[in-house]
Structures are given as structure tokens and as C-alpha cells.
mmCIF file of C-alpha atoms and ligand atoms in Angstrom:
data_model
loop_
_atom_site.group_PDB
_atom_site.id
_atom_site.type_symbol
_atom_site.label_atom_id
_atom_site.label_comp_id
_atom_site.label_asym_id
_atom_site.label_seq_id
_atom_site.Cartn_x
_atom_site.Cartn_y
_atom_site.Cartn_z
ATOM 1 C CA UNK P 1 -24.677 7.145 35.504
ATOM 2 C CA UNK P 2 -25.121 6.116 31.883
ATOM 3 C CA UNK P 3 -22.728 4.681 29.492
ATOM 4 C CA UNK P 4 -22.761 7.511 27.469
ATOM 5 C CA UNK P 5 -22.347 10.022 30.564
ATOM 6 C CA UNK P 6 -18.872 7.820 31.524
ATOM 7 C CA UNK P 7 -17.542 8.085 28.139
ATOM 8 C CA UNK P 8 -17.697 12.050 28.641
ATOM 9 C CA UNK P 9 -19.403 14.771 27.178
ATOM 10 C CA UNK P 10 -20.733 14.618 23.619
ATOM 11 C CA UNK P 11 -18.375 16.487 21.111
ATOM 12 C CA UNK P 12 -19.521 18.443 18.416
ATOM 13 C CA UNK P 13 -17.144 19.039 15.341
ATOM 14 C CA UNK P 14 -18.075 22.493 13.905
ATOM 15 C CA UNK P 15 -16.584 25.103 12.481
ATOM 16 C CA UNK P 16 -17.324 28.979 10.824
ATOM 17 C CA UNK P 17 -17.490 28.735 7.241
ATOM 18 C CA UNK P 18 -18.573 30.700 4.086
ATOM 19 C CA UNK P 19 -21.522 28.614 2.591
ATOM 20 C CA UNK P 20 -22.482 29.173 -1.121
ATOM 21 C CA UNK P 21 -25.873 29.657 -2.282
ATOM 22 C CA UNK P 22 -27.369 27.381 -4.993
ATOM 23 C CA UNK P 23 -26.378 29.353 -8.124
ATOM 24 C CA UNK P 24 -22.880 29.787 -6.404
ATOM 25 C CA UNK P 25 -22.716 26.329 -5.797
ATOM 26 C CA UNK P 26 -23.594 25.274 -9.121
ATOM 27 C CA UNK P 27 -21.032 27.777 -10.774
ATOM 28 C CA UNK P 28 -17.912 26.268 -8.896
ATOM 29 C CA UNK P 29 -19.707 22.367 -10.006
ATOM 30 C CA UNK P 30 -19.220 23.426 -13.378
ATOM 31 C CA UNK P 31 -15.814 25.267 -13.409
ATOM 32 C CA UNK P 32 -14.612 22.444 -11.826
ATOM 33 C CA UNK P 33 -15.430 19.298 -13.022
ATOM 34 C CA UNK P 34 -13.103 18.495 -15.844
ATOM 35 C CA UNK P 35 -10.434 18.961 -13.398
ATOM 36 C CA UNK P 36 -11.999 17.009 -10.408
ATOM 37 C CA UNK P 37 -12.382 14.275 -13.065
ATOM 38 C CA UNK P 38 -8.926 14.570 -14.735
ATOM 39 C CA UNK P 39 -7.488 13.945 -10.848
ATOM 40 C CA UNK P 40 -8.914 10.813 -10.626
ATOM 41 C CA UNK P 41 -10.433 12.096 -6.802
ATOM 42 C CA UNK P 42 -13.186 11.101 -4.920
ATOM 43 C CA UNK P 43 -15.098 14.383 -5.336
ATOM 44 C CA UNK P 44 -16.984 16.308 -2.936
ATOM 45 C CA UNK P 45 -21.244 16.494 -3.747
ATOM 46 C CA UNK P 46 -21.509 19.592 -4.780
ATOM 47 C CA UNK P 47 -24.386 20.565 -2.106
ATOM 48 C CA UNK P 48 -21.191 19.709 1.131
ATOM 49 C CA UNK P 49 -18.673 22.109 -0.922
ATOM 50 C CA UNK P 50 -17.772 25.378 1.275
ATOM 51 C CA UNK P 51 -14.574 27.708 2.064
ATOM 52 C CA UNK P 52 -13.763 26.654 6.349
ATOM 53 C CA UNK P 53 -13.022 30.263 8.153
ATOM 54 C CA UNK P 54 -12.225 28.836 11.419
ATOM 55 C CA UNK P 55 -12.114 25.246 12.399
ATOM 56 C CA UNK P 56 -12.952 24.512 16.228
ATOM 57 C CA UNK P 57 -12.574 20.925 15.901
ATOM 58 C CA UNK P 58 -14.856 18.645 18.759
ATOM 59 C CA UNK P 59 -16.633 21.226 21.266
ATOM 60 C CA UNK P 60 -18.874 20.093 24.142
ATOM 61 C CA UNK P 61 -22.284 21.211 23.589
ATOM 62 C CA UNK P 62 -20.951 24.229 26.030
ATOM 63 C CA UNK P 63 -18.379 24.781 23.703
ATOM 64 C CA UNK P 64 -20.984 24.895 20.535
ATOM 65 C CA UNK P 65 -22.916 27.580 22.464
ATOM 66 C CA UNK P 66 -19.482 29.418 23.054
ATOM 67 C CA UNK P 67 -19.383 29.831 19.502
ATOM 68 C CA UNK P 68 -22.920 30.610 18.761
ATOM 69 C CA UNK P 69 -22.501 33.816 20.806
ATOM 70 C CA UNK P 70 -19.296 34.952 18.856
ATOM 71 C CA UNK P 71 -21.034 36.772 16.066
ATOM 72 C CA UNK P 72 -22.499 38.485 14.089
ATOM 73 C CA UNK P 73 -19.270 40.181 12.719
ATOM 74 C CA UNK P 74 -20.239 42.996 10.689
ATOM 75 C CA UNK P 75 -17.299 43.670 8.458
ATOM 76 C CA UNK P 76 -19.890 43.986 5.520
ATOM 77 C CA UNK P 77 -20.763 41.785 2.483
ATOM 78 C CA UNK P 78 -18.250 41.109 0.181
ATOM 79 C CA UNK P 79 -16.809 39.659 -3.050
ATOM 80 C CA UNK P 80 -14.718 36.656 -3.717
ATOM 81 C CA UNK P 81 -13.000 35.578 -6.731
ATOM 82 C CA UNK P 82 -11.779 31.811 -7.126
ATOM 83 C CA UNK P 83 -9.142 31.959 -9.743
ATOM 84 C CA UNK P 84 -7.021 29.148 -8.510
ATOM 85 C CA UNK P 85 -7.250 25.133 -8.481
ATOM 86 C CA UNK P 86 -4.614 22.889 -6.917
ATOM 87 C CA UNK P 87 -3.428 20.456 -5.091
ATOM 88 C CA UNK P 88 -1.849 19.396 -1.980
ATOM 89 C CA UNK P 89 0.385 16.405 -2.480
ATOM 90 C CA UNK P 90 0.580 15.812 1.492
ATOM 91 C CA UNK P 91 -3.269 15.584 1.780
ATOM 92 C CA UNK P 92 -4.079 15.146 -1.400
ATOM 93 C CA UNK P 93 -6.724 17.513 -1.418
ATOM 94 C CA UNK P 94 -8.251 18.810 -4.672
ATOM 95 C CA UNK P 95 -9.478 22.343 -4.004
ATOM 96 C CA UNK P 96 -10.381 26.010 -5.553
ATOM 97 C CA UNK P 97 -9.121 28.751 -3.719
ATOM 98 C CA UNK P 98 -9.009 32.978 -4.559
ATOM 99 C CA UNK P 99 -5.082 33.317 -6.015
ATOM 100 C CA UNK P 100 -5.153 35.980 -3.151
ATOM 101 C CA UNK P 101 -6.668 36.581 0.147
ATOM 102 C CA UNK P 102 -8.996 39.201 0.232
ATOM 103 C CA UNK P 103 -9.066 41.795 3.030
ATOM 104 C CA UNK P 104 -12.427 41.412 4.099
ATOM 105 C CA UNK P 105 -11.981 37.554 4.444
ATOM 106 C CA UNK P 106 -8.608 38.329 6.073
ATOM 107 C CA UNK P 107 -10.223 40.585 8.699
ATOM 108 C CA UNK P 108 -13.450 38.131 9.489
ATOM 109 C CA UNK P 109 -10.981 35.402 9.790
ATOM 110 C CA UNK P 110 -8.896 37.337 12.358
ATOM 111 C CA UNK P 111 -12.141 38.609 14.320
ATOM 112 C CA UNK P 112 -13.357 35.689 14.750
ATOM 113 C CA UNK P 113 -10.237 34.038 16.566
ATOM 114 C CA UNK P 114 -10.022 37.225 18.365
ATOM 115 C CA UNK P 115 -13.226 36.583 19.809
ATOM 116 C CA UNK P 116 -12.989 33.082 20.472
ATOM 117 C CA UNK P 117 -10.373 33.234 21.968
ATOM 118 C CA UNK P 118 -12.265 35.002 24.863
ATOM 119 C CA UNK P 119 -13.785 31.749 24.966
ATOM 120 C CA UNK P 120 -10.671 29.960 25.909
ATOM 121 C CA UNK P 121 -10.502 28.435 21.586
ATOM 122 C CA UNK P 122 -7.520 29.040 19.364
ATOM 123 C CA UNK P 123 -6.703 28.594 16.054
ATOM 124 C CA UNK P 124 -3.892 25.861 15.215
ATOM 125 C CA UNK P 125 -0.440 27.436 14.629
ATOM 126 C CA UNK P 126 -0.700 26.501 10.517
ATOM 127 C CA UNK P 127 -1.762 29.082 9.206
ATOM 128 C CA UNK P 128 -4.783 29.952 7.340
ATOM 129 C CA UNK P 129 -5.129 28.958 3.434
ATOM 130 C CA UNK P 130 -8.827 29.706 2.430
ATOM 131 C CA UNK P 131 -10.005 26.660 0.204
ATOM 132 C CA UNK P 132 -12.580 24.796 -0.974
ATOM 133 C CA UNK P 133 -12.228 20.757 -1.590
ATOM 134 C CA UNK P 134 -13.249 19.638 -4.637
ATOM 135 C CA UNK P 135 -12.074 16.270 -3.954
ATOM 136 C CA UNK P 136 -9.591 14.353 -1.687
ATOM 137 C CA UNK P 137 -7.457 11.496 -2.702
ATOM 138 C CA UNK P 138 -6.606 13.309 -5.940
ATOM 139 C CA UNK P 139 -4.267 12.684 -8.534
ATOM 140 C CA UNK P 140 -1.750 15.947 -9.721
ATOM 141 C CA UNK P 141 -3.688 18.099 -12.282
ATOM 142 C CA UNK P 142 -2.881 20.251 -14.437
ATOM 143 C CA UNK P 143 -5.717 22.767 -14.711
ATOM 144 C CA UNK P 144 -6.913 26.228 -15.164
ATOM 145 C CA UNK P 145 -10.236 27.459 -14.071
ATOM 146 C CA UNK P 146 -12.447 29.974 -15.012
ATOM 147 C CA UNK P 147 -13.053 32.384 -12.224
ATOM 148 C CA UNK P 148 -15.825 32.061 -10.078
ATOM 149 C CA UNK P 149 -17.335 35.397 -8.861
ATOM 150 C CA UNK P 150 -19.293 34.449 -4.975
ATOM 151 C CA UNK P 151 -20.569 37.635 -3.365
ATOM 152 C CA UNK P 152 -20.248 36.619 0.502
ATOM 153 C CA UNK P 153 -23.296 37.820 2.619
ATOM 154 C CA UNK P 154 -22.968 35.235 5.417
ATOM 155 C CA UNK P 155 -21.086 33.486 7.874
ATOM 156 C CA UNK P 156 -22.331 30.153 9.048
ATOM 157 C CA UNK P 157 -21.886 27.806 11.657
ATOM 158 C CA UNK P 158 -21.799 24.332 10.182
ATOM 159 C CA UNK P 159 -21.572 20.807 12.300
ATOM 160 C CA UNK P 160 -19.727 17.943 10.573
ATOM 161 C CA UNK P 161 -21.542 14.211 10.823
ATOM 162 C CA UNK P 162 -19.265 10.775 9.796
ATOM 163 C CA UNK P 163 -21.266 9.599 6.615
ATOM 164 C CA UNK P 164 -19.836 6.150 5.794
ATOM 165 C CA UNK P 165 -16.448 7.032 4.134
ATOM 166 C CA UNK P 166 -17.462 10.987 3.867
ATOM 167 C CA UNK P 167 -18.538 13.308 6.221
ATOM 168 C CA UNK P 168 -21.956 15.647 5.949
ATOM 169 C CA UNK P 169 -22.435 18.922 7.414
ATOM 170 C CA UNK P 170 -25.567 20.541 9.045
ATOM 171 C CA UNK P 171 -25.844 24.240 8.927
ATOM 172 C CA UNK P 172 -26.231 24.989 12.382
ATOM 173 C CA UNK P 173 -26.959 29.401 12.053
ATOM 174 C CA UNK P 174 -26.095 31.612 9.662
ATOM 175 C CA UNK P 175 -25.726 35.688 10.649
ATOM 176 C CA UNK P 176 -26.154 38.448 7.957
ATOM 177 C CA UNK P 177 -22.232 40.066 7.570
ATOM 178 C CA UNK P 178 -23.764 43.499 6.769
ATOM 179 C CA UNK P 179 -24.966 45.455 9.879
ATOM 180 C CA UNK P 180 -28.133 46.215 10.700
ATOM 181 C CA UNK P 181 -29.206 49.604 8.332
HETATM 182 P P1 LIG M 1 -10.638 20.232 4.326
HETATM 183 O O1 LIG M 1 -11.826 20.178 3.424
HETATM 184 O O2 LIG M 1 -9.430 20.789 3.664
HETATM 185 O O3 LIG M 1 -10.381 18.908 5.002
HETATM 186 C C1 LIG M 1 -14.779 20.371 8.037
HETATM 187 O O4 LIG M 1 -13.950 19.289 8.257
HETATM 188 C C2 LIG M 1 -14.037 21.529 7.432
HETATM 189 O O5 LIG M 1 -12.986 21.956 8.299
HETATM 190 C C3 LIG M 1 -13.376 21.253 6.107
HETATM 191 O O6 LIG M 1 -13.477 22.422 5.317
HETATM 192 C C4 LIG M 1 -11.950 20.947 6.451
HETATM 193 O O7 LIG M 1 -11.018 21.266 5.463
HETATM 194 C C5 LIG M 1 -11.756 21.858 7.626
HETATM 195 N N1 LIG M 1 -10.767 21.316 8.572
HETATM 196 C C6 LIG M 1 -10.701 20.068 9.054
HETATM 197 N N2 LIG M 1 -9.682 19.956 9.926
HETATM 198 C C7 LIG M 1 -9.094 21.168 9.994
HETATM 199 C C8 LIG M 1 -8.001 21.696 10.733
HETATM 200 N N3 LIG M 1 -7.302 20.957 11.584
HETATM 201 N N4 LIG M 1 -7.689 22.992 10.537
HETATM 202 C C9 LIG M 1 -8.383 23.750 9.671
HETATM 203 N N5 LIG M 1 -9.436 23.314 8.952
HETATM 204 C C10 LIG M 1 -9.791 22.028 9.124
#
């Protein structure tokens, strides 16, 4: 037997998340920065920032398939609107958020636990607050933001890598929200 084979199965830590596109991307960058720079945080590349759906935390590679086969969920494209920017003083997490959750997010969340939960995976009892980090080990800011308007058409599957004192993420597969026409 190997070393790695007595150490146990490989873990994977992956999760379902809403992945912007370029312009997307670019338009939270900008709406953002005074206030990512004003907190004094270590912020986030711009190319790594995404809203989590559904964290699994570290799967076995039988685990990763698990939640390959989980969608598509076709609850239809839809539009998000991130209005708010805060912070949390516990984590102090800088992040850009919709001021309120939107139904169709609301119901692919939900799905998808429903689902994966056939799969023996459950969601931690915390509740879920739909966010994007802008930056972590932020200072308090006071700061408004110009809304960012992201039209969601995907849901991706997204592995997470250690990357020195960061973390990169590899988009694993992305599925269409709309159904088939
Ligand atoms: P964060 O940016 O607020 O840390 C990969 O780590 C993604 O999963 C990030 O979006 C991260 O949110 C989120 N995440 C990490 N741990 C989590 C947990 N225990 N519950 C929910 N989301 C988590």
C-alpha cells in the first residue's frame, strides 16, 4: 500500500457557485475598489471572485462525482442585483451581496441541498447569506456601492486549491440553468 493510500482517500474541496463572466467580473472590480481599498483588506483577484451556493467542503473523489450528477437544475436564468457591501467583524470578510435574496437564487439554493442530500451531503445548520468576498482581513468601511446588475445563466462546480496564503479555484463544469427549448 502507498503512503498516500494509508493517509486515506484524496479530498476534494468544492462547492456550487454562481461564476461571473468577464464583463460581470470587471463591473463588481470597479464598484468595489475604493471600498476594498478604504478597508485596508487583502483583496480577492478579481478573476477568484464568485457568490458560493452550496459549500460541500472535502469530498472523496466519489463524493465529487456525487455532486457532478446533481444537476442541471432548471429553474431558469435569472437576474441579480448587488446593492449591498459589508462586513463581518467575526471573519472579517469584505463582501458584496444583493440587499435581498432573490427567489430564483432562493429556490436553486434549496434544490440543490434537496438533492444532495440523496447523496448522503447536508448543508451546515448556519444558514445561507449569498456573498461575494471582496477581501478578508478587512478593516470596518463605510461604503455605498453602485449596483451591479449580473444576469445568472449558470451554475458551476468549482474545486478550491491552497495557493500560498490564498486559495485558487478550478471550474470543474458548468450546466446551462435554462432548460433545454
Ligand atoms: P467565503 O469567501 O466567505 O470564505 C470556497 O471556499 C467558497 O466556499 C468561498 O466562497 C467561501 O466563502 C465558501 N465557504 C467556505 N467555507 C464555507 C462554509 N463552511 N460554509 C459555507 N460556505 C463556505
Amino acid at each position: 500500500m502507498t503512503e498516500a493510500a494509508e493517509a486515506g482517500p484524496e479530498r476534494h474541496r468544492v462547492f456550487f457557485a454562481l461564476w461571473p463572466d468577464e464583463a460581470t467580473r470587471s463591473a463588481m472590480s470597479r464598484a468595489t475598489r475604493a471600498a476594498v481599498q478604504a478597508s485596508g483588506g487583502r483583496p480577492i483577484a478579481k478573476d477568484r471572485l464568485h457568490l458560493t451556493v452550496a459549500f460541500l467542503g472535502e469530498l472523496t473523489a466519489a463524493g465529487v462525482a456525487a455532486a457532478r450528477s446533481v444537476p442541471p437544475i432548471e429553474i431558469g436564468a435569472f437576474e441579480l442585483t448587488l446593492d449591498a457591501i459589508g462586513i463581518w467583524p467575526e471573519s472579517r470578510v469584505l463582501w458584496l451581496a444583493p440587499r435581498s435574496l432573490p427567489a430564483p437564487l432562493e429556490a436553486l439554493e434549496a434544490q440543490l441541498w434537496e438533492r444532495l442530500a440523496a447523496h448522503g451531503l447536508e448543508a451546515e445548520d448556519r444558514g445561507y447569506r449569498p456573498h461575494i468576498t471582496l477581501a478578508r482581513r478587512a478593516r470596518p468601511v463605510e461604503a455605498e456601492v453602485v449596483p451591479v446588475q449580473w444576469r445568472v445563466e449558470e451554475l458551476a462546480l468549482v474545486e478550491s486549491f491552497p495557493d500560498g496564503r490564498s486559495v485558487y479555484y478550478e471550474v470543474l463544469e458548468r450546466w446551462p440553468l435554462a432548460g433545454a427549448e
